C-alpha positions as YAML, in Angstrom:
chain: A
units: angstrom
residues:
- id: 1
  name: MET
  ca: [20.23, -33.32, 33.94]
- id: 2
  name: ASN
  ca: [17.19, -31.07, 34.06]
- id: 3
  name: ALA
  ca: [14.79, -31.46, 31.08]
- id: 4
  name: ALA
  ca: [14.13, -27.72, 30.92]
- id: 5
  name: ARG
  ca: [17.80, -26.98, 30.39]
- id: 6
  name: SER
  ca: [18.17, -29.47, 27.56]
- id: 7
  name: ALA
  ca: [15.32, -27.96, 25.53]
- id: 8
  name: PRO
  ca: [16.42, -25.80, 22.59]
- id: 9
  name: ILE
  ca: [16.40, -22.07, 23.10]
- id: 10
  name: ARG
  ca: [13.49, -20.39, 21.37]
- id: 11
  name: GLY
  ca: [14.60, -18.64, 18.21]
- id: 12
  name: HIS
  ca: [17.95, -20.46, 18.19]
- id: 13
  name: GLY
  ca: [18.86, -21.79, 14.77]
- id: 14
  name: LYS
  ca: [16.65, -19.33, 12.88]
- id: 15
  name: ASN
  ca: [18.13, -17.20, 10.15]
- id: 16
  name: GLU
  ca: [18.21, -13.41, 10.24]
- id: 17
  name: THR
  ca: [15.22, -12.90, 7.94]
- id: 18
  name: ASP
  ca: [12.95, -14.75, 10.36]
- id: 19
  name: THR
  ca: [14.16, -12.51, 13.17]
- id: 20
  name: TRP
  ca: [13.77, -9.40, 11.01]
- id: 21
  name: ARG
  ca: [10.25, -10.46, 9.99]
- id: 22
  name: ALA
  ca: [9.31, -11.15, 13.63]
- id: 23
  name: ARG
  ca: [10.62, -7.76, 14.72]
- id: 24
  name: LEU
  ca: [8.77, -5.99, 11.93]
- id: 25
  name: ARG
  ca: [5.56, -7.81, 12.78]
- id: 26
  name: TYR
  ca: [6.01, -6.98, 16.46]
- id: 27
  name: GLN
  ca: [6.50, -3.28, 15.67]
- id: 28
  name: PHE
  ca: [3.40, -3.28, 13.46]
- id: 29
  name: ASP
  ca: [1.32, -5.02, 16.15]
- id: 30
  name: LYS
  ca: [2.66, -2.58, 18.73]
- id: 31
  name: SER
  ca: [1.63, 0.38, 16.55]
- id: 32
  name: MET
  ca: [-1.88, -1.06, 16.21]
- id: 33
  name: THR
  ca: [-2.28, -1.08, 19.99]
- id: 34
  name: ALA
  ca: [-1.73, 2.71, 19.99]
- id: 35
  name: GLY
  ca: [-5.38, 3.24, 19.08]
- id: 36
  name: PRO
  ca: [-7.33, 4.78, 16.23]
- id: 37
  name: ILE
  ca: [-4.72, 7.43, 15.44]
- id: 38
  name: ALA
  ca: [-2.24, 4.69, 14.50]
- id: 39
  name: LEU
  ca: [-4.85, 2.98, 12.32]
- id: 40
  name: ILE
  ca: [-5.60, 6.26, 10.54]
- id: 41
  name: GLY
  ca: [-1.86, 6.73, 10.02]
- id: 42
  name: TRP
  ca: [-1.48, 3.28, 8.46]
- id: 43
  name: LEU
  ca: [-4.47, 3.91, 6.18]
- id: 44
  name: ALA
  ca: [-2.87, 7.18, 5.08]
- id: 45
  name: VAL
  ca: [0.39, 5.35, 4.32]
- id: 46
  name: ILE
  ca: [-1.47, 2.73, 2.26]
- id: 47
  name: SER
  ca: [-3.30, 5.48, 0.35]
- id: 48
  name: LEU
  ca: [-0.06, 7.33, -0.32]
- id: 49
  name: VAL
  ca: [1.62, 4.17, -1.62]
- id: 50
  name: VAL
  ca: [-1.31, 3.46, -3.99]
- id: 51
  name: ILE
  ca: [-1.38, 7.06, -5.23]
- id: 52
  name: ILE
  ca: [2.38, 7.16, -5.86]
- id: 53
  name: ALA
  ca: [2.37, 3.73, -7.55]
- id: 54
  name: ALA
  ca: [-0.51, 4.70, -9.84]
- id: 55
  name: GLY
  ca: [1.13, 8.05, -10.65]
- id: 56
  name: LEU
  ca: [4.32, 6.23, -11.60]
- id: 57
  name: VAL
  ca: [2.45, 3.71, -13.74]
- id: 58
  name: LEU
  ca: [0.58, 6.46, -15.57]
- id: 59
  name: ALA
  ca: [3.73, 8.53, -16.11]
- id: 60
  name: LEU
  ca: [6.10, 5.71, -17.11]
- id: 61
  name: THR
  ca: [3.73, 3.82, -19.41]
- id: 62
  name: SER
  ca: [2.22, 6.94, -21.01]
- id: 63
  name: ILE
  ca: [-1.28, 5.70, -20.21]
- id: 64
  name: ALA
  ca: [-3.79, 8.50, -20.66]
- id: 65
  name: PRO
  ca: [-7.47, 8.79, -21.48]
- id: 66
  name: ASP
  ca: [-8.17, 8.33, -25.18]
- id: 67
  name: GLY
  ca: [-7.58, 11.65, -26.89]
- id: 68
  name: GLY
  ca: [-5.74, 12.99, -23.84]
- id: 69
  name: GLU
  ca: [-2.16, 14.05, -23.41]
- id: 70
  name: HIS
  ca: [0.63, 12.08, -21.76]
- id: 71
  name: MET
  ca: [0.49, 12.60, -17.98]
- id: 72
  name: SER
  ca: [3.42, 13.64, -15.86]
- id: 73
  name: PHE
  ca: [3.95, 11.98, -12.49]
- id: 74
  name: VAL
  ca: [2.33, 14.91, -10.68]
- id: 75
  name: GLU
  ca: [-0.72, 14.86, -12.96]
- id: 76
  name: GLY
  ca: [-1.02, 11.06, -12.66]
- id: 77
  name: ALA
  ca: [-0.74, 11.24, -8.89]
- id: 78
  name: TRP
  ca: [-3.39, 13.99, -8.79]
- id: 79
  name: GLU
  ca: [-5.76, 11.90, -10.92]
- id: 80
  name: SER
  ca: [-5.12, 8.93, -8.63]
- id: 81
  name: LEU
  ca: [-5.74, 11.03, -5.52]
- id: 82
  name: MET
  ca: [-9.08, 12.21, -6.91]
- id: 83
  name: ARG
  ca: [-10.13, 8.62, -7.67]
- id: 84
  name: THR
  ca: [-9.01, 7.42, -4.26]
- id: 85
  name: MET
  ca: [-11.17, 9.99, -2.50]
- id: 86
  name: ASP
  ca: [-14.18, 9.99, -4.85]
- id: 87
  name: ALA
  ca: [-15.32, 6.74, -6.47]
- id: 88
  name: GLY
  ca: [-17.59, 8.66, -8.86]
- id: 89
  name: ALA
  ca: [-14.70, 10.55, -10.43]
- id: 90
  name: ARG
  ca: [-14.07, 7.82, -12.99]
- id: 91
  name: GLY
  ca: [-17.39, 8.16, -14.80]
- id: 92
  name: GLY
  ca: [-15.99, 9.96, -17.86]
- id: 93
  name: ASP
  ca: [-12.83, 7.89, -18.35]
- id: 94
  name: ILE
  ca: [-12.13, 6.83, -21.93]
- id: 95
  name: GLY
  ca: [-9.68, 4.10, -22.97]
- id: 96
  name: TRP
  ca: [-9.29, 0.69, -21.36]
- id: 97
  name: PRO
  ca: [-5.72, 0.95, -20.04]
- id: 98
  name: PHE
  ca: [-6.61, 4.18, -18.23]
- id: 99
  name: ARG
  ca: [-9.87, 2.67, -16.98]
- id: 100
  name: VAL
  ca: [-8.06, -0.34, -15.51]
- id: 101
  name: VAL
  ca: [-5.59, 1.83, -13.58]
- id: 102
  name: SER
  ca: [-8.46, 4.05, -12.42]
- id: 103
  name: LEU
  ca: [-10.49, 1.03, -11.33]
- id: 104
  name: VAL
  ca: [-7.64, -0.38, -9.23]
- id: 105
  name: VAL
  ca: [-7.09, 3.00, -7.57]
- id: 106
  name: THR
  ca: [-10.83, 3.48, -6.97]
- id: 107
  name: ILE
  ca: [-11.25, 0.02, -5.40]
- id: 108
  name: SER
  ca: [-8.28, 0.63, -3.09]
- id: 109
  name: GLY
  ca: [-9.80, 3.99, -2.15]
- id: 110
  name: ILE
  ca: [-13.12, 2.34, -1.33]
- id: 111
  name: PHE
  ca: [-11.44, -0.06, 1.08]
- id: 112
  name: VAL
  ca: [-9.20, 2.59, 2.66]
- id: 113
  name: PHE
  ca: [-11.75, 5.38, 3.00]
...
């Protein structure tokens, strides 16, 4: 019997999540080989996810600057967008919960932009 034929088939015995994870990773790696446009696209997706997440946090938890009004999702997302694009926009923030959310958004914006 040939030794090559008796070797286990690669990927045989793996569950579906390993295959799904491998396919997702392959698709991501393939998109990265498309050049700088793909990288810019992924950075835009990351920014959008951070902005939406921060807008949801601000709207659902009623976090607002001290003395300020409760923010809607749109207002929270706008504030997050401004902090993502301009790190200096958080200079006048008042209230620690709002400052923490702003700091997280600003740091993610520094790394993305």
